[in-house]
XYZ file of C-alpha atoms in Angstrom:
735
model
C -20.965 9.594 56.354
C -24.186 7.553 55.697
C -26.284 10.844 55.209
C -23.830 12.166 52.639
C -23.857 8.788 50.747
C -27.535 8.601 50.292
C -28.841 10.398 47.179
C -32.385 11.460 46.303
C -34.262 9.159 44.065
C -33.456 10.976 40.827
C -29.680 11.268 41.435
C -29.731 7.641 42.790
C -30.977 6.593 39.393
C -28.397 8.664 37.562
C -25.715 6.924 39.656
C -26.843 3.552 38.585
C -26.546 4.572 35.043
C -22.959 5.745 35.826
C -22.172 2.283 37.040
C -23.687 0.897 33.996
C -21.827 3.175 31.708
C -18.530 1.951 33.302
C -19.637 -1.746 32.612
C -20.354 -0.690 28.912
C -17.139 1.313 28.753
C -18.977 4.595 27.943
C -16.589 6.688 29.730
C -17.294 10.196 28.347
C -21.161 9.723 28.983
C -20.498 8.456 32.422
C -18.368 11.571 33.202
C -21.055 14.030 32.142
C -23.525 12.037 34.348
C -21.056 12.254 37.253
C -20.622 16.065 36.788
C -24.393 16.403 36.731
C -24.588 14.959 40.314
C -21.606 16.714 41.649
C -23.118 20.094 40.659
C -25.678 19.396 43.521
C -23.698 16.997 45.822
C -20.017 17.985 45.494
C -19.061 15.999 48.498
C -20.651 12.722 47.288
C -17.543 10.311 47.712
C -18.729 7.488 45.443
C -19.675 9.776 42.591
C -16.148 11.543 42.985
C -14.544 8.069 42.864
C -16.495 7.139 39.667
C -15.387 10.374 38.098
C -11.820 9.706 38.883
C -12.244 6.102 37.283
C -13.613 7.621 34.167
C -10.784 10.208 33.955
C -8.151 7.393 34.470
C -9.533 5.443 31.575
C -9.569 8.625 29.429
C -5.885 8.840 29.927
C -6.066 11.603 32.633
C -4.211 9.328 35.399
C -3.196 12.298 37.779
C -6.480 13.886 37.828
C -8.310 10.474 38.172
C -6.177 9.628 41.384
C -6.919 13.014 42.817
C -10.802 12.552 42.500
C -10.496 9.037 43.863
C -8.656 10.127 46.886
C -10.871 12.896 47.414
C -13.964 10.467 47.161
C -12.227 8.426 49.906
C -11.713 11.413 52.076
C -15.462 12.262 51.947
C -16.647 8.561 52.271
C -13.911 6.374 53.929
C -16.261 3.479 54.759
C -17.631 3.178 51.065
C -16.907 -0.247 49.464
C -17.328 1.498 45.978
C -14.667 4.152 46.783
C -12.177 1.420 47.860
C -13.037 -0.916 44.962
C -12.332 1.965 42.532
C -9.076 2.788 44.131
C -8.067 -0.886 43.857
C -9.013 -0.711 40.190
C -6.679 2.342 39.626
C -3.745 0.448 41.292
C -4.476 -2.751 39.242
C -4.435 -0.725 36.036
C -0.954 0.567 37.036
C 0.175 -3.045 37.751
C 0.581 -2.078 41.427
C -0.982 -5.395 42.603
C 0.052 -5.223 46.391
C -1.697 -1.848 46.796
C -4.835 -2.954 44.709
C -4.941 -6.076 47.076
C -5.039 -3.748 50.215
C -7.847 -1.655 48.706
C -10.065 -4.805 47.823
C -9.457 -5.954 51.451
C -10.801 -2.600 52.683
C -13.714 -2.745 50.291
C -14.678 -6.294 51.563
C -14.719 -4.861 55.151
C -17.776 -2.825 54.207
C -19.276 -5.143 51.987
C -18.039 -8.618 52.253
C -20.646 -10.131 49.962
C -20.163 -7.907 46.805
C -19.646 -10.200 43.766
C -17.790 -7.829 41.638
C -15.252 -7.115 44.492
C -14.878 -10.948 45.302
C -14.311 -11.533 41.528
C -11.825 -8.919 40.923
C -10.125 -9.885 44.168
C -9.866 -13.535 42.847
C -8.250 -12.360 39.662
C -5.824 -10.275 41.522
C -4.878 -13.175 43.969
C -4.284 -15.564 41.025
C -1.971 -13.026 39.415
C -0.044 -12.642 42.643
C 0.027 -16.458 43.220
C -1.824 -16.173 46.539
C -3.500 -19.470 46.002
C -4.541 -20.103 49.678
C -6.406 -16.830 50.023
C -7.664 -17.650 46.430
C -9.514 -20.643 47.720
C -11.260 -18.546 50.362
C -12.337 -16.066 47.788
C -13.530 -18.690 45.311
C -15.455 -20.400 47.951
C -17.217 -17.134 48.816
C -18.120 -16.472 45.170
C -19.457 -19.955 44.745
C -21.652 -19.564 47.968
C -22.849 -16.121 46.639
C -23.870 -17.564 43.222
C -23.675 -21.380 42.796
C -25.474 -21.281 39.380
C -22.443 -19.709 37.838
C -20.299 -22.310 36.234
C -17.037 -20.187 36.076
C -17.189 -20.028 39.891
C -17.210 -23.729 40.328
C -14.594 -24.116 37.712
C -12.502 -21.349 39.363
C -12.503 -23.120 42.679
C -11.440 -26.379 41.138
C -8.353 -24.656 39.561
C -7.559 -22.980 42.729
C -7.350 -26.356 44.536
C -5.286 -27.717 41.645
C -2.771 -24.956 42.064
C -2.349 -25.555 45.599
C -1.526 -29.384 44.781
C -4.978 -30.631 46.030
C -6.328 -32.289 42.782
C -8.516 -34.761 44.771
C -10.514 -31.859 46.232
C -10.596 -30.129 42.791
C -12.218 -33.451 41.423
C -14.840 -33.424 44.084
C -15.610 -29.671 43.257
C -15.683 -30.467 39.427
C -17.847 -33.625 39.928
C -20.462 -31.638 42.011
C -20.533 -28.975 39.175
C -21.073 -31.681 36.371
C -23.871 -33.324 38.330
C -25.678 -29.958 38.646
C -25.218 -29.061 34.877
C -28.698 -29.261 33.226
C -27.558 -27.692 29.844
C -24.481 -28.976 28.178
C -24.262 -25.856 25.975
C -21.477 -25.642 23.480
C -20.149 -29.178 22.744
C -16.492 -28.133 22.504
C -16.491 -26.192 25.884
C -18.265 -29.271 27.558
C -15.502 -31.524 25.870
C -12.745 -29.284 27.336
C -14.343 -29.369 30.811
C -14.539 -33.206 30.648
C -10.927 -33.502 29.438
C -9.878 -30.987 32.264
C -11.507 -33.360 34.818
C -9.523 -36.304 33.187
C -6.306 -34.280 33.614
C -7.008 -33.899 37.370
C -7.401 -37.481 37.671
C -4.140 -38.102 35.848
C -2.516 -35.560 38.162
C -3.698 -37.310 41.218
C -2.240 -40.587 40.079
C -5.417 -42.426 39.867
C -4.853 -44.148 36.486
C -7.420 -46.675 36.695
C -10.205 -44.145 37.520
C -8.787 -41.969 34.784
C -9.094 -44.621 32.074
C -12.563 -45.488 33.273
C -13.570 -41.934 33.113
C -11.796 -41.443 29.700
C -13.830 -44.309 28.210
C -17.033 -43.049 29.815
C -16.639 -39.545 28.023
C -15.363 -40.676 24.674
C -18.417 -39.794 22.661
C -18.546 -36.271 24.240
C -14.977 -35.486 23.677
C -14.083 -33.398 20.398
C -10.385 -33.228 21.015
C -9.649 -36.834 19.743
C -6.037 -36.625 19.551
C -5.700 -35.825 23.237
C -8.031 -38.570 24.104
C -5.940 -41.069 22.297
C -2.756 -39.892 23.849
C -4.258 -40.062 27.449
C -5.696 -43.676 26.607
C -2.252 -44.936 25.519
C -0.667 -43.369 28.506
C -3.108 -44.780 30.967
C -2.834 -48.295 29.325
C 0.888 -48.300 29.598
C 0.748 -47.127 33.210
C -1.574 -49.976 34.024
C 0.674 -52.425 32.443
C -1.810 -53.470 29.759
C 0.760 -53.845 27.200
C -1.139 -55.264 24.271
C -3.845 -52.620 24.318
C -1.280 -49.879 25.060
C 0.986 -51.036 21.951
C -2.195 -50.985 19.701
C -2.975 -47.468 21.014
C 0.593 -46.107 20.263
C 0.696 -47.666 16.902
C -2.586 -45.956 16.125
C -1.172 -42.721 17.165
C 1.916 -43.427 15.039
C -0.367 -44.124 12.079
C -2.250 -40.914 12.466
C 0.951 -38.800 12.974
C 4.220 -40.579 12.207
C 6.176 -37.368 12.511
C 5.802 -37.129 16.321
C 8.767 -38.827 17.781
C 7.009 -38.762 21.314
C 4.729 -41.573 20.072
C 7.480 -43.738 18.926
C 9.356 -43.311 22.249
C 6.195 -44.257 24.134
C 6.160 -47.417 22.145
C 9.749 -48.213 22.867
C 9.370 -47.439 26.541
C 6.256 -49.642 26.530
C 8.347 -52.466 25.281
C 11.271 -51.750 27.742
C 13.850 -51.635 24.938
C 15.007 -48.023 25.134
C 18.438 -49.418 26.824
C 18.541 -52.378 24.528
C 19.786 -50.682 21.303
C 19.485 -53.658 18.973
C 15.820 -54.480 19.851
C 15.058 -50.558 19.626
C 16.688 -50.588 16.316
C 14.695 -53.389 14.969
C 11.402 -51.757 16.128
C 12.391 -48.358 14.472
C 13.717 -49.920 11.192
C 10.293 -51.721 10.888
C 8.551 -48.441 11.409
C 10.762 -46.614 8.968
C 9.881 -49.119 6.309
C 6.145 -48.588 7.141
C 6.539 -44.821 7.084
C 9.479 -43.970 4.923
C 8.698 -40.117 4.888
C 8.897 -39.678 8.582
C 12.164 -37.740 9.849
C 11.296 -38.337 13.383
C 11.470 -42.188 12.858
C 14.735 -41.752 10.743
C 16.308 -39.820 13.459
C 15.529 -42.461 16.034
C 16.905 -45.258 13.627
C 20.190 -43.366 13.508
C 20.045 -42.944 17.236
C 19.828 -46.731 18.009
C 21.869 -47.917 15.009
C 25.338 -49.208 15.754
C 28.426 -50.356 13.759
C 27.717 -51.424 10.174
C 24.010 -50.750 10.588
C 24.671 -47.037 11.410
C 27.389 -46.698 8.686
C 24.795 -48.112 6.060
C 21.719 -46.032 7.400
C 23.784 -42.711 7.744
C 25.520 -43.147 4.451
C 22.107 -43.302 2.530
C 20.784 -40.347 4.478
C 23.871 -38.337 3.779
C 23.945 -39.091 0.011
C 20.219 -38.334 -0.493
C 20.518 -35.089 1.382
C 23.689 -33.849 -0.457
C 22.160 -34.856 -3.631
C 19.006 -32.749 -2.815
C 21.196 -29.708 -1.564
C 19.555 -29.587 2.046
C 21.352 -26.635 3.908
C 20.212 -28.119 7.451
C 21.826 -31.535 6.973
C 24.636 -30.531 9.423
C 22.141 -29.403 12.175
C 20.329 -32.568 11.923
C 23.476 -34.662 12.007
C 25.423 -33.051 14.726
C 23.490 -34.673 17.531
C 25.166 -37.853 16.870
C 28.577 -36.243 17.277
C 28.434 -36.916 20.923
C 29.104 -40.632 20.219
C 32.897 -40.933 19.057
C 32.278 -44.102 16.959
C 29.351 -42.386 15.057
C 31.346 -39.299 14.595
C 34.415 -41.187 13.240
C 32.042 -42.927 10.637
C 30.461 -39.633 9.591
C 33.867 -38.087 9.326
C 35.167 -40.988 7.111
C 32.125 -40.992 4.953
C 32.068 -37.281 4.138
C 35.863 -37.046 3.458
C 35.449 -39.972 1.122
C 32.439 -38.426 -0.657
C 34.602 -35.341 -1.301
C 37.474 -37.321 -2.629
C 35.393 -39.501 -4.969
C 33.102 -36.475 -6.181
C 36.480 -34.524 -6.974
C 37.910 -37.537 -8.774
C 35.102 -39.428 -10.393
C 31.980 -37.187 -9.910
C 29.943 -39.732 -7.721
C 29.950 -40.760 -4.109
C 31.394 -44.198 -4.078
C 34.028 -43.890 -6.920
C 32.707 -46.852 -8.640
C 29.103 -46.464 -10.032
C 28.772 -44.930 -13.537
C 26.252 -42.470 -12.361
C 27.697 -38.920 -12.283
C 26.140 -36.683 -9.495
C 25.233 -33.103 -10.131
C 27.937 -30.472 -9.544
C 25.792 -29.273 -6.482
C 26.706 -32.536 -4.726
C 30.224 -31.500 -4.297
C 29.218 -28.004 -3.396
C 27.092 -29.338 -0.357
C 29.701 -31.771 0.518
C 32.333 -29.014 0.984
C 29.679 -26.972 2.804
C 29.034 -29.989 5.197
C 32.718 -30.424 5.729
C 33.367 -26.760 6.536
C 30.578 -26.978 9.447
C 31.970 -30.389 10.401
C 35.577 -29.094 10.979
C 34.139 -25.898 12.591
C 32.261 -27.936 15.110
C 35.406 -29.942 15.964
C 37.378 -26.643 16.363
C 39.423 -27.498 13.324
C 39.030 -23.962 12.142
C 41.727 -23.880 9.575
C 40.560 -26.915 7.840
C 36.863 -25.534 7.987
C 38.161 -22.240 6.362
C 39.958 -24.200 3.486
C 36.598 -26.125 2.782
C 34.473 -23.041 2.781
C 36.830 -21.236 0.393
C 36.788 -24.175 -1.896
C 33.066 -24.095 -1.781
C 32.814 -20.341 -2.451
C 35.216 -20.843 -5.464
C 32.890 -23.462 -6.667
C 29.755 -21.333 -6.450
C 30.412 -17.701 -5.312
C 26.545 -16.684 -5.101
C 25.264 -18.981 -2.336
C 24.324 -16.945 0.761
C 24.791 -19.860 3.141
C 28.493 -20.340 2.314
C 29.227 -16.608 3.259
C 27.251 -16.933 6.506
C 29.205 -20.139 7.314
C 32.400 -18.448 6.581
C 31.496 -15.693 8.927
C 30.671 -18.147 11.676
C 34.125 -19.865 11.179
C 35.968 -16.358 11.414
C 34.052 -15.684 14.574
C 35.106 -18.933 16.230
C 38.642 -17.888 15.282
C 38.166 -14.652 17.221
C 38.239 -12.415 14.077
C 34.925 -10.753 14.887
C 35.455 -7.604 12.626
C 36.360 -9.908 9.694
C 33.268 -12.039 10.384
C 31.093 -9.109 10.380
C 32.442 -7.873 6.985
C 31.896 -11.382 5.510
C 28.379 -11.524 7.012
C 27.730 -8.268 5.376
C 28.697 -9.842 1.930
C 26.202 -12.588 2.584
C 23.577 -9.972 3.331
C 24.118 -8.070 0.097
C 23.698 -11.310 -1.937
C 19.958 -11.214 -0.766
C 18.835 -7.844 0.317
C 15.140 -9.304 0.767
C 16.058 -11.700 3.456
C 15.277 -10.360 6.960
C 16.949 -13.310 8.749
C 20.466 -12.614 7.045
C 19.966 -8.957 7.786
C 19.306 -9.671 11.436
C 22.459 -12.168 11.512
C 24.517 -9.270 9.899
C 23.340 -6.732 12.569
C 24.295 -9.182 15.294
C 27.650 -9.892 13.920
C 28.168 -6.027 13.608
C 27.135 -5.529 17.171
C 29.707 -7.969 18.401
C 32.331 -6.212 16.425
C 31.311 -3.075 18.295
C 29.677 -1.416 15.135
C 26.650 -0.326 16.784
C 25.626 2.472 14.700
C 26.061 0.417 11.487
C 24.123 -2.379 12.971
C 21.078 0.050 13.646
C 21.375 1.432 10.058
C 21.197 -2.173 8.615
C 18.147 -3.122 10.748
C 16.422 -0.016 9.925
C 15.836 -1.304 6.392
C 13.226 -3.833 7.695
C 11.716 -1.583 10.492
C 8.999 1.093 10.451
C 9.955 4.423 9.019
C 7.931 6.662 11.273
C 9.905 5.741 14.448
C 13.529 5.097 15.276
C 14.928 1.628 14.773
C 15.766 1.053 18.480
C 12.051 2.267 19.340
C 10.442 -0.182 16.831
C 12.558 -3.169 18.024
C 11.691 -2.385 21.528
C 7.966 -2.149 20.692
C 8.261 -5.631 18.937
C 10.114 -6.942 22.048
C 13.068 -7.981 20.025
C 15.143 -9.606 22.801
C 18.144 -10.716 20.873
C 18.838 -7.038 19.659
C 18.509 -5.590 23.292
C 20.824 -8.320 24.831
C 23.551 -8.047 22.023
C 23.361 -4.255 22.024
C 23.595 -4.274 25.801
C 26.753 -6.497 25.530
C 28.088 -4.254 22.772
C 27.988 -1.262 25.145
C 29.234 -3.251 28.157
C 32.326 -4.041 26.016
C 32.906 -0.332 25.304
C 32.509 0.230 29.139
C 29.373 2.534 28.454
C 27.635 1.085 31.498
C 24.565 3.369 31.326
C 23.394 2.395 27.894
C 24.282 -1.282 28.691
C 22.073 -1.316 31.743
C 19.292 0.450 29.998
C 19.252 -2.568 27.288
C 19.473 -5.020 30.144
C 16.585 -3.387 32.097
C 14.502 -3.335 28.806
C 14.816 -7.228 28.917
C 13.615 -7.277 32.491
C 10.537 -5.080 31.331
C 9.820 -7.415 28.592
C 9.638 -10.351 30.878
C 7.606 -8.216 33.396
C 5.137 -7.404 30.402
C 4.748 -11.006 29.476
C 3.925 -11.864 33.144
C 1.383 -8.955 33.421
C -0.207 -9.916 29.984
C -1.543 -13.177 31.500
C -4.125 -11.011 33.609
C -6.892 -10.893 31.047
C -6.664 -14.710 30.607
C -7.807 -15.237 34.176
C -11.431 -14.392 33.029
C -11.207 -15.418 29.417
C -9.975 -19.037 30.038
C -12.741 -19.716 32.619
C -15.477 -18.322 30.293
C -14.215 -20.177 27.049
C -13.097 -23.393 29.016
C -9.628 -23.601 27.791
C -8.793 -25.124 31.132
C -5.881 -27.377 30.470
C -4.110 -24.679 28.380
C -4.723 -22.152 31.120
C -3.180 -24.179 33.950
C -0.324 -24.673 31.518
C 0.077 -21.060 31.045
C 0.046 -20.314 34.767
C 2.897 -22.881 35.252
C 4.906 -21.532 32.310
C 4.659 -17.983 33.644
C 5.962 -19.208 37.005
C 9.292 -20.341 35.427
C 9.474 -17.514 32.771
C 12.670 -16.130 34.055
C 14.592 -19.324 33.515
C 14.581 -18.416 29.923
C 18.086 -18.134 28.357
C 17.508 -14.369 27.235
C 16.773 -13.462 30.818
C 19.789 -15.353 32.078
C 22.132 -13.653 29.477
C 20.713 -10.256 30.203
C 20.976 -10.892 34.031
C 24.719 -11.761 33.699
C 25.406 -8.723 31.702
C 23.508 -6.414 34.153
C 25.365 -7.856 37.082
C 28.509 -7.390 35.495
C 27.778 -3.774 34.831
C 26.626 -3.167 38.283
C 29.655 -4.899 39.846
C 31.953 -2.574 37.672
C 30.045 0.450 39.038
C 30.284 -0.921 42.689
C 34.027 -1.517 42.207
C 34.616 1.909 40.661
C 34.851 3.973 43.844
C 37.337 1.500 45.239
C 39.618 1.748 42.243
C 39.472 5.585 42.325
C 40.532 5.384 46.075
C 43.373 2.973 45.166
C 44.566 5.397 42.581
C 44.969 8.188 45.106
C 46.809 6.071 47.495
C 50.266 7.549 48.269
C 49.447 10.968 46.623
C 49.912 14.343 48.114
C 46.835 16.599 48.523
C 47.985 18.733 45.569
C 48.328 15.540 43.498
C 44.945 14.216 44.443
C 43.319 17.652 43.426
C 45.058 17.400 40.051
C 43.982 13.790 39.544
C 40.445 14.547 40.378
C 40.403 17.649 38.163
C 41.806 15.601 35.257
C 39.121 12.877 36.001
C 36.243 15.499 36.009
C 37.581 16.864 32.639
C 37.645 13.374 31.169
C 34.194 12.656 32.487
C 32.910 15.926 30.918
C 34.522 15.414 27.516
C 32.881 11.730 27.407
C 29.556 13.298 28.314
C 29.818 15.894 25.559
C 30.869 13.118 22.921
C 27.634 11.324 24.023
C 25.496 14.246 23.615
C 27.043 14.913 20.151
C 26.319 11.213 19.289
C 22.753 11.759 20.629
C 22.263 14.804 18.367
C 23.449 12.988 15.300
C 21.144 10.102 15.989
C 18.288 12.627 16.340
C 19.095 14.363 13.138
C 19.218 10.898 11.606
C 15.716 10.172 12.951
C 14.370 13.369 11.724
C 15.722 12.791 8.019
C 14.084 9.248 8.140
C 10.810 10.709 9.092
C 10.501 13.456 6.541
C 8.302 11.480 4.272
C 5.700 10.517 6.975
C 2.116 11.845 6.347
C 0.391 14.571 8.435
C -1.696 12.055 10.247
C 1.518 10.410 11.393
C 2.926 13.685 12.736
C -0.174 14.235 14.744
C 0.339 10.948 16.520
C 3.882 11.857 17.431
C 3.166 13.583 20.715
C 1.534 10.309 21.861
C 4.501 8.220 21.422
C 6.711 7.656 24.522
C 9.879 9.912 24.348
C 13.053 8.538 25.734
C 14.131 11.190 28.325
C 17.214 9.386 29.173
C 18.936 7.806 26.051
C 22.349 7.238 27.727
C 20.960 5.526 30.844
C 22.197 8.120 33.400
C 19.541 6.867 35.922
C 21.214 3.425 36.019
C 24.737 4.847 35.760
C 24.222 7.141 38.822
C 22.734 4.624 41.117
C 23.920 4.665 44.710
C 22.930 1.020 45.308
C 24.400 -0.991 42.374
C 24.871 -4.283 44.390
C 21.225 -3.998 45.554
C 20.157 -3.398 42.039
C 22.175 -6.296 40.791
C 20.101 -8.606 43.160
C 16.903 -7.583 41.288
C 18.256 -9.843 38.472
C 19.675 -12.602 40.580
C 16.745 -13.287 42.900
C 14.547 -14.548 40.074
C 17.398 -16.855 38.740
C 17.873 -18.323 42.194
C 14.279 -19.297 42.236
C 13.835 -20.386 38.561
C 17.451 -21.483 37.588
C 19.042 -23.040 40.537
C 20.662 -25.722 38.840
C 22.959 -23.507 36.858
C 26.397 -22.576 37.927
C 26.095 -19.121 36.463
C 23.292 -18.259 38.965
C 25.476 -18.993 41.968
C 28.543 -17.464 40.537
C 26.579 -14.156 39.969
C 25.235 -14.467 43.469
C 28.595 -15.115 44.891
C 30.058 -11.918 43.407
C 27.394 -9.566 45.119
C 27.275 -11.346 48.357
C 31.236 -11.268 48.687
C 31.086 -7.406 47.985
C 28.395 -6.982 50.646
C 30.468 -9.065 53.212
C 27.431 -11.481 53.529
C 29.787 -14.348 54.259
C 27.039 -17.087 54.854
C 25.258 -16.353 51.666
C 28.451 -16.235 49.673
C 29.397 -19.616 51.108
C 26.044 -20.988 50.214
C 26.660 -20.135 46.669
C 29.929 -21.956 46.704
C 28.230 -24.982 48.142
C 25.449 -24.939 45.436
C 28.229 -24.443 42.738
C 30.046 -27.502 44.172
C 26.714 -29.514 44.238
C 26.193 -28.865 40.587
C 29.688 -28.935 39.136
C 32.661 -29.027 41.376
C 35.056 -29.238 38.469
C 33.818 -25.677 37.134
C 36.807 -23.323 36.880
C 34.691 -20.668 38.627
C 34.569 -22.800 41.856
C 38.192 -23.078 42.736
C 38.908 -19.478 41.810
C 35.962 -18.171 43.960
C 36.848 -20.448 46.776
C 40.512 -18.879 47.147
C 38.865 -15.486 46.822
C 36.329 -16.317 49.697
C 39.045 -17.542 51.927
C 41.216 -14.442 51.336
C 38.203 -12.059 51.991
C 37.176 -13.988 55.203
C 40.897 -13.885 56.449
C 41.024 -10.091 55.875
C 37.737 -9.378 57.558
C 38.672 -11.273 60.791
C 37.472 -11.307 63.660
C 34.109 -12.246 62.525
C 31.080 -12.995 64.650
C 31.781 -16.370 66.405
C 28.369 -17.926 65.076
C 29.136 -17.057 61.608
C 32.957 -18.184 61.916
C 31.610 -21.469 63.219
C 29.299 -22.071 60.314
C 32.088 -21.001 57.944
C 34.521 -23.533 59.495
C 32.065 -26.176 59.507
C 31.076 -25.784 55.687
C 34.502 -25.118 54.602
C 35.594 -28.525 56.077
C 32.862 -30.292 53.837
C 34.064 -28.341 50.821
């Protein structure tokens, strides 16, 4: 092997140029040089591997893999061959295989900085933090003059919840720094150091460090926020109050600063004291909506009535459409709800009779004041589920001014809440036609149409705002438009078109996978640019990414579809019960014909869609037509791959497992898990889901229903394994 690896001086120099071409992304040039070596040495493994790497980057993936594997066969102990093989797997986001390749590469050259650096990035992506510390330590030992290696090790310790060790590493790095370099980057490094002190709970040290670095810090706002926080934690109340008031002065629109001041004074539970402080601040900063909201939050009785009355009148006079959205947070308090209800009803009465809000003043309000009072009342009654009164108010508002888009949108929402989804979609379309340039109203209209089952019409409307050279579905998928994928998935689910529904829900899963994969480039960028605090926040955000409501909604839809597919054979078997063989044959033949007809209908619909897409793209340029072959072609528009799965319950668990990790406090997570485990006869796991549901909310309707189902299923499955039966009996007694 060694003799084959060694090249003559001339070819060896060419091979070094090949490596340089890869670093400079000169792939075609590197490919030519690789071919020049392979003409003389066709079995040189490392050159074959590099040729494969160049081909892979030139979008010839299969050929690239073939050459890399060939190179490995000729030189199995080459660290370059294994490293290249790992790079190919990493490009395909096959991180587990890439990690194995890097491990093999390090067996044959344990001190190669390039391999160690790539391995560290991979370990960060895979969250293998313990191994990351080892790799980062090796990198630092190899090149202690590289600042990124010091910082990388500090972050690795922080991610394993060892901020004290991270502080030690960072302190050593700062002491070895001779040239500060970019002032902004140095400022970020110092503030990152301070954040580690904060995370370790050493507030005295953190404050001392913060004051020491004040002149070197460019992010003054973060510096002041940290100073106020540390002073409050150290119970230095006068200094902390001055710090918080300074922050409020700089930005009175951030409620966090006001809440920090209230917490410092320990008046959050004393509503009168909190109200007095907020009122004083409101007088000092009258334009701050954040302070105004807090005034209303802590106001009670007559104080609340006076304050909310002023705000309501000003907002109705100014025609602010978002008034109800800013007020409904106070509806959770019955006393405040009663006050708002009385005031707004009174405003309507006085405006209709006298033209003003109080019925006494000589001032006459503009006609729009009555309009927006009716608009507010419609939303108010709708929120309280008084749909008939809401509908009457919105009709009066439309009669008053029939050209205001928001009125029709609210009318559509009221109809939706009444269960009249088709009528709601029609009214929302009327709203859209009043302002054809508004993309938000266009999207709302499409959403309502999807809920009414008008899928083709929804796509046609959305196409007004998407690119013309691709289909509307493809464009929205490229833009990662999650609301559309979720809503269309549920629209297909309601039509029992499980293949297309699952295709949409899996698209959501792919979007979240892509968001997670997209962080890879930041592992090097953030260390180089010193955006360290933001980088750590990014990693922690990515770890809880699948707790997002869109993922939860898609998971519920996907699990529901897979459960229907899992239950379908059982339903067919039940239908055949009690039939003769001749009747069974007849029933099966009928079912096959129905299935064939349904497939033909789908194919016909697909052809119509294709024809529509062709018609929409007739005006594209020749340049666009040349690019068409490069665009991904959907080979399975009806989702047959998902529909024909033989493991629906296992596929459903792909959606549930992330929720069990990231959304364990939601009843829906455990309700979905229960459905799958019950069908798999995994009694202990199903019981665990019931226990978790009981811990979160025992009064939830799904709990009692699922508990009865569990008892019946266990009874029907007896006799069980004695150990399992013992666990069930013990836990059921607690439930």
